[in-house]
PDB file of C-alpha atoms in Angstrom:
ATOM      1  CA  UNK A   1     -46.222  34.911  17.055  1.00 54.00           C
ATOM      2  CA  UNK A   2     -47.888  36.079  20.536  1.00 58.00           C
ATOM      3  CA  UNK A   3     -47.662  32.346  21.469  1.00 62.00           C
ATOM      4  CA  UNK A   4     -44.173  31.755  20.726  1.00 62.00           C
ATOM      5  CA  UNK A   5     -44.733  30.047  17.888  1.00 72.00           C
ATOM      6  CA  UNK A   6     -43.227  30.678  14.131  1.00 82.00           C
ATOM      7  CA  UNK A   7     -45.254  32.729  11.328  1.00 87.00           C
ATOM      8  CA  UNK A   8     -45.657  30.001   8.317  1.00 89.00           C
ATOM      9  CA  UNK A   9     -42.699  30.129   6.692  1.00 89.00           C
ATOM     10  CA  UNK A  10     -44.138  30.880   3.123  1.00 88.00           C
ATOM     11  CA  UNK A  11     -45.856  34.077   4.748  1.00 90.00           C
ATOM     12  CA  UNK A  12     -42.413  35.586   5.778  1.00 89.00           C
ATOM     13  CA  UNK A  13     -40.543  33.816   2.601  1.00 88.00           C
ATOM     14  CA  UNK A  14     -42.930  36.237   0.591  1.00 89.00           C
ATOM     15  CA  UNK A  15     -42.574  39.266   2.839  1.00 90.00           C
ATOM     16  CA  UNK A  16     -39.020  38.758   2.704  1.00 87.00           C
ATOM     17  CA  UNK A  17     -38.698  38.275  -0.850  1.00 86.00           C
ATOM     18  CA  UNK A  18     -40.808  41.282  -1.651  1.00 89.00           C
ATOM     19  CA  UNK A  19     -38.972  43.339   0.616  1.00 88.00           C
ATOM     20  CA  UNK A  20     -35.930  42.499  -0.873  1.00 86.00           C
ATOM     21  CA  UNK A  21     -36.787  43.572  -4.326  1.00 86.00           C
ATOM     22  CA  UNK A  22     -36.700  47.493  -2.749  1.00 88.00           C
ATOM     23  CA  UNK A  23     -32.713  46.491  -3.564  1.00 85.00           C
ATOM     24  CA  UNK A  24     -31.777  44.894  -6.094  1.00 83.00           C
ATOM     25  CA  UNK A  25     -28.210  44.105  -6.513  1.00 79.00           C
ATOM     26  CA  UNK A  26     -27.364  44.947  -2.794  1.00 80.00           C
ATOM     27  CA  UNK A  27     -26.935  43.116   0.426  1.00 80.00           C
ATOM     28  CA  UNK A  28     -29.554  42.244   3.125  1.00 80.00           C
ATOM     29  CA  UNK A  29     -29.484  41.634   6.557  1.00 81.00           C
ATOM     30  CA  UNK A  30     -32.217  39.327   7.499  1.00 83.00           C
ATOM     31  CA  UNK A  31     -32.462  39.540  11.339  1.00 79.00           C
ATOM     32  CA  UNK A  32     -33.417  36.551  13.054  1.00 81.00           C
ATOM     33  CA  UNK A  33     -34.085  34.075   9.972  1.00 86.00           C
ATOM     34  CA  UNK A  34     -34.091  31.581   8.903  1.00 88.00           C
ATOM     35  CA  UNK A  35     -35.753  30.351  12.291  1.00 86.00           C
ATOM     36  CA  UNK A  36     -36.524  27.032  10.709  1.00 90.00           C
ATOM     37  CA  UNK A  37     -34.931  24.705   8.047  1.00 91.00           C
ATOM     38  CA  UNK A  38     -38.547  25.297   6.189  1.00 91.00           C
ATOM     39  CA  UNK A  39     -37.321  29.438   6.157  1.00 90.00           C
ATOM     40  CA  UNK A  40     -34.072  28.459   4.335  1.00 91.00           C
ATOM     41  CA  UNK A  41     -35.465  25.744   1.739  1.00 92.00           C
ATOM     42  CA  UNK A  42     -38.301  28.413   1.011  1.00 91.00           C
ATOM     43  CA  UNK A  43     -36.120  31.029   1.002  1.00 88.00           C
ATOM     44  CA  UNK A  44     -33.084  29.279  -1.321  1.00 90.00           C
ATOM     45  CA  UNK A  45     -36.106  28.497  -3.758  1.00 90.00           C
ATOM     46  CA  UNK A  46     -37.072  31.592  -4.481  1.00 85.00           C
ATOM     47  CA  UNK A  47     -33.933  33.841  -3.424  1.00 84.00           C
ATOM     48  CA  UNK A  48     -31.211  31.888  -4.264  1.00 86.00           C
ATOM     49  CA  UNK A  49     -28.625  30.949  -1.652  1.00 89.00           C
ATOM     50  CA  UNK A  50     -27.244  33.181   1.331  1.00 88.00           C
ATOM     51  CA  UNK A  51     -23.794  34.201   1.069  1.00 87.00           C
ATOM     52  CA  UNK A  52     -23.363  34.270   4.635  1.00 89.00           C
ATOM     53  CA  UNK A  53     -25.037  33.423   8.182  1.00 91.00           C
ATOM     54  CA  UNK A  54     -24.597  35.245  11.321  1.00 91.00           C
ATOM     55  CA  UNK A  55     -25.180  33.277  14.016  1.00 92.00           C
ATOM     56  CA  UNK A  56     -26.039  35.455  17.272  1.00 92.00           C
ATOM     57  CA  UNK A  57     -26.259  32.732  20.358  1.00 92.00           C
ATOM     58  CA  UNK A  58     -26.797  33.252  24.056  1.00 93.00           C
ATOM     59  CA  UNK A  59     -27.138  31.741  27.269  1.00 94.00           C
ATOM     60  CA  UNK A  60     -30.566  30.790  27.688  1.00 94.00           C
ATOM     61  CA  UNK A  61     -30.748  32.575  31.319  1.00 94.00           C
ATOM     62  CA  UNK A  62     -28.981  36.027  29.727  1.00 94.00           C
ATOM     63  CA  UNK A  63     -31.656  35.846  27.188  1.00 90.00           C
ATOM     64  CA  UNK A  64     -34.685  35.507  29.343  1.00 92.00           C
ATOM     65  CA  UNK A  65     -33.816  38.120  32.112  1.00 92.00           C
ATOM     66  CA  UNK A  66     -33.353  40.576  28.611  1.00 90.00           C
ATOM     67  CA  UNK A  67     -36.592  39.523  27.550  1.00 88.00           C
ATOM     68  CA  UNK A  68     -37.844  40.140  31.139  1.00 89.00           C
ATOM     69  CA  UNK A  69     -36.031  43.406  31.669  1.00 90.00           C
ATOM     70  CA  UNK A  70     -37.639  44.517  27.725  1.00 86.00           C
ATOM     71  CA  UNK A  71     -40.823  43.797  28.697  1.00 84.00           C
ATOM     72  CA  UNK A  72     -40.618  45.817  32.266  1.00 84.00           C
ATOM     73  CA  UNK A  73     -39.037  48.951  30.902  1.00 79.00           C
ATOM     74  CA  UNK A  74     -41.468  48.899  28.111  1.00 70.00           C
ATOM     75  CA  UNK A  75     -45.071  48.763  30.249  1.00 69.00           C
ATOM     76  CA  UNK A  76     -43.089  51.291  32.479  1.00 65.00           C
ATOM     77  CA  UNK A  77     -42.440  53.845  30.203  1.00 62.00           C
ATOM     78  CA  UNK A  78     -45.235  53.042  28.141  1.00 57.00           C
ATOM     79  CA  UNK A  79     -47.677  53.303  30.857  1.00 54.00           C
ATOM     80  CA  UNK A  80     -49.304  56.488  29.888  1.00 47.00           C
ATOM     81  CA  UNK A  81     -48.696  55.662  25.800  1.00 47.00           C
ATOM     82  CA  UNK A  82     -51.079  55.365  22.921  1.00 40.00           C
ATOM     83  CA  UNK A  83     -48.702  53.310  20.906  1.00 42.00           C
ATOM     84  CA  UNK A  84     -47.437  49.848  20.866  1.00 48.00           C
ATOM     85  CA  UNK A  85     -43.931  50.038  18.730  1.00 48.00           C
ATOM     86  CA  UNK A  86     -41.887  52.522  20.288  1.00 48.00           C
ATOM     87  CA  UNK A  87     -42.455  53.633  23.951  1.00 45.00           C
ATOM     88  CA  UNK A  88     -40.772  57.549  24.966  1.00 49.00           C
ATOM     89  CA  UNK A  89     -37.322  56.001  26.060  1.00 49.00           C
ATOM     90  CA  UNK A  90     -37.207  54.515  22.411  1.00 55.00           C
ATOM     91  CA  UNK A  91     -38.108  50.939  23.875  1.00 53.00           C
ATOM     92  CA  UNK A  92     -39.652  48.353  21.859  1.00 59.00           C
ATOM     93  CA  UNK A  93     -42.813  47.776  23.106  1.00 58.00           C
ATOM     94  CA  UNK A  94     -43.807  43.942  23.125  1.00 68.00           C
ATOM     95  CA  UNK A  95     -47.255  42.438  24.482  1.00 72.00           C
ATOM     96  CA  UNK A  96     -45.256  39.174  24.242  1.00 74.00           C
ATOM     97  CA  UNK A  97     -41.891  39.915  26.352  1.00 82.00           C
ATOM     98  CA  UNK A  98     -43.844  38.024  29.427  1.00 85.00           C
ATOM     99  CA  UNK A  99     -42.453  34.400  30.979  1.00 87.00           C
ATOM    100  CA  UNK A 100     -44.852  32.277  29.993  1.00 89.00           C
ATOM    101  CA  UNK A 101     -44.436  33.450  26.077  1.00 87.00           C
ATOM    102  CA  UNK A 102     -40.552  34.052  26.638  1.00 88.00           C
ATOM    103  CA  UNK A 103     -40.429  30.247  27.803  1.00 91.00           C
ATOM    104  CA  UNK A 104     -42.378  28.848  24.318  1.00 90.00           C
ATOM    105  CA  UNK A 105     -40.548  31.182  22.237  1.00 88.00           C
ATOM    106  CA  UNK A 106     -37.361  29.516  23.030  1.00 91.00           C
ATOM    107  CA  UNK A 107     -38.729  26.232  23.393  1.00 92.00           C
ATOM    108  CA  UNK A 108     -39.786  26.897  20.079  1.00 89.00           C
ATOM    109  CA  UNK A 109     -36.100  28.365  18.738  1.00 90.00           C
ATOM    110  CA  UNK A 110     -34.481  25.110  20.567  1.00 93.00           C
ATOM    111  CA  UNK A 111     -36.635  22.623  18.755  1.00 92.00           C
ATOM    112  CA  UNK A 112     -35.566  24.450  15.399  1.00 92.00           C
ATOM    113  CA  UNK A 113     -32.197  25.540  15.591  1.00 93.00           C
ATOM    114  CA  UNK A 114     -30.027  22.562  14.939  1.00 94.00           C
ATOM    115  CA  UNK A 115     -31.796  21.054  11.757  1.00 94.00           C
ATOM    116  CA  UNK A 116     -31.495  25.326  10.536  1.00 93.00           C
ATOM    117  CA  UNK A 117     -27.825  25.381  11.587  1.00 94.00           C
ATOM    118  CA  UNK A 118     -27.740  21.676   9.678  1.00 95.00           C
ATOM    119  CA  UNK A 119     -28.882  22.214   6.549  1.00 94.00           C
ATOM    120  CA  UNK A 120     -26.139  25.453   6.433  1.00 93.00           C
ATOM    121  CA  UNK A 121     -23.438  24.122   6.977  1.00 94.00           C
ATOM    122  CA  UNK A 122     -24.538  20.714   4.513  1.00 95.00           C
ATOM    123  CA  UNK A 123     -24.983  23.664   1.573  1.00 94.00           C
ATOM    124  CA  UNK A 124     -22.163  25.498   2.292  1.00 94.00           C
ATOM    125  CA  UNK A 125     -23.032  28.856   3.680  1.00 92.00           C
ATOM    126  CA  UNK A 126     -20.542  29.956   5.518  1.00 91.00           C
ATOM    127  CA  UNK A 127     -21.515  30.730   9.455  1.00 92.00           C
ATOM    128  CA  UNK A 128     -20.154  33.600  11.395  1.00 91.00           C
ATOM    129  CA  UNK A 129     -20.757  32.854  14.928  1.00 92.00           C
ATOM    130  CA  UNK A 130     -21.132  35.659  17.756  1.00 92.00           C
ATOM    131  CA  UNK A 131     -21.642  35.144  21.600  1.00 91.00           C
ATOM    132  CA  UNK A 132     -24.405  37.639  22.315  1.00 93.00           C
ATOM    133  CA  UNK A 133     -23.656  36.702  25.985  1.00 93.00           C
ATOM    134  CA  UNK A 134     -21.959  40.275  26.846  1.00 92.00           C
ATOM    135  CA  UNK A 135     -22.978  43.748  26.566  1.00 92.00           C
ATOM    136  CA  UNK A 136     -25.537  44.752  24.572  1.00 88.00           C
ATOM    137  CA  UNK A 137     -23.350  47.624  23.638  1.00 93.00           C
ATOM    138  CA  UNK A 138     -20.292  44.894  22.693  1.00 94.00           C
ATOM    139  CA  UNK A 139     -22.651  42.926  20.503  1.00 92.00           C
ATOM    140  CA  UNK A 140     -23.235  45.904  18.387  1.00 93.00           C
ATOM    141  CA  UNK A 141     -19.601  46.986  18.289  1.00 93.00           C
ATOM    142  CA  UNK A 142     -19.078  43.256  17.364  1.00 92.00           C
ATOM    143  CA  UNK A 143     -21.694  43.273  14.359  1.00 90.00           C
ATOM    144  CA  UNK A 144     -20.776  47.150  13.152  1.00 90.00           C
ATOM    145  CA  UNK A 145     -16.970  45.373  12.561  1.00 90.00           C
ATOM    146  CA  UNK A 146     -18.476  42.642  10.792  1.00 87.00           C
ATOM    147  CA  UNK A 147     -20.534  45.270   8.886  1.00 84.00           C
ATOM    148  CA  UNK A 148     -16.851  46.946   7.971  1.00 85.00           C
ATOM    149  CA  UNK A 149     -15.342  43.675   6.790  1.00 83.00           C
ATOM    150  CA  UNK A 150     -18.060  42.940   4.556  1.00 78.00           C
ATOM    151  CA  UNK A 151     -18.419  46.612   2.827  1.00 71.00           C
ATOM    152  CA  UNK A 152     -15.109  45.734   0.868  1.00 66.00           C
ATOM    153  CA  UNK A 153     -16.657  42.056  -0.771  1.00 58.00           C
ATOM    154  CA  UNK A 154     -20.280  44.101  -1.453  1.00 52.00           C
ATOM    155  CA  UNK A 155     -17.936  45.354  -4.356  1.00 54.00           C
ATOM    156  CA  UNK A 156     -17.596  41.904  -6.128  1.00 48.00           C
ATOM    157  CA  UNK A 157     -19.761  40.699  -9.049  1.00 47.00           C
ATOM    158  CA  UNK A 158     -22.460  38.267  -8.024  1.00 46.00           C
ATOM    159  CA  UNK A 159     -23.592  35.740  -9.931  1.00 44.00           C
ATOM    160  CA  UNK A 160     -27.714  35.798  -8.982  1.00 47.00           C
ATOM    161  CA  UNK A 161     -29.494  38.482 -10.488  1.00 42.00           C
ATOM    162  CA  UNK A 162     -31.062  39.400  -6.594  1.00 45.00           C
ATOM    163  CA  UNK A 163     -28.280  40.527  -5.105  1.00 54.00           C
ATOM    164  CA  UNK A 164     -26.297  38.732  -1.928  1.00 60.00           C
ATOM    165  CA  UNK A 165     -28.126  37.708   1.076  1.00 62.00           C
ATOM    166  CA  UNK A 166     -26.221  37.789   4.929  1.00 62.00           C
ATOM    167  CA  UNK A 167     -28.947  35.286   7.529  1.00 63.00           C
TER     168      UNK A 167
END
């Protein structure tokens, strides 16, 4: 993960999978995955399949100077820290938010995004697209309204004994 690369996808299919069994027969929000086509195959096997993706997409050049500006605030303020997760502004700390790693880590999203966003649409899970390109501050008003409009459906009966699952 340091070098941009993915974790194997049956390592984070399990840690996902256990995870998910701390809530059974609710929703979960699975941040950034499936990052590869092997996540959602691995994932539909032993899950079931998503009710819904979220697609968050940005301008490559937006996305890098966040990265950049992440990684700055976080060896400033964490300068005189023990701790590597949270600095004192409440800034994730990342050894990884550097250039060099910033550069493979999208390499690495660009070379697996398509077949992901693929095999979604070819099983019929319905994608929610969101332009992450504004505010930081507007993307989370954006996702909290999604949030809202899917409260209502968490209501419904569902079919798989695990609950519904939102990529």
């Amino acid at each position: 993960m340091k070098r941009g690369e993915l974790v194997p996808s049956d390592v984070v299919t399990a840690l996902v999978r256990r995870r998910s069994r701390s809530y059974p027969g609710r929703r979960i929000l699975l941040d950034g995955f499936p990052r590869s086509l092997e996540n959602a195959q691995d994932f539909t096997a032993s899950c079931g399949q998503p009710e819904l993706a979220l697609h968050l997409y940005c301008d490559d050049t937006i996305l890098l100077e966040r990265i950049l500006k992440r990684g700055a605030l976080a060896k400033h303020d964490s300068a005189d820290m023990k701790t590597t997760s949270l600095n004192g502004n409440g800034h994730d700390v990342r050894t990884d938010d550097n250039i060099e790693t910033a550069l493979r880590r999208m390499r690495t999203y660009h070379k697996y995004h398509r077949p992901t966003m693929e095999w979604l649409r070819e099983h019929h899970v319905p994608v929610v697209n969101l332009d992450c390109s504004m505010t930081p501050e507007n993307v989370w008003a954006q996702l909290l309204a999604i949030g809202r409009l899917m409260r209502p459906a968490a209501g419904l009966a569902r079919p798989a004994a695990v609950g519904g699952s939102i990529f």
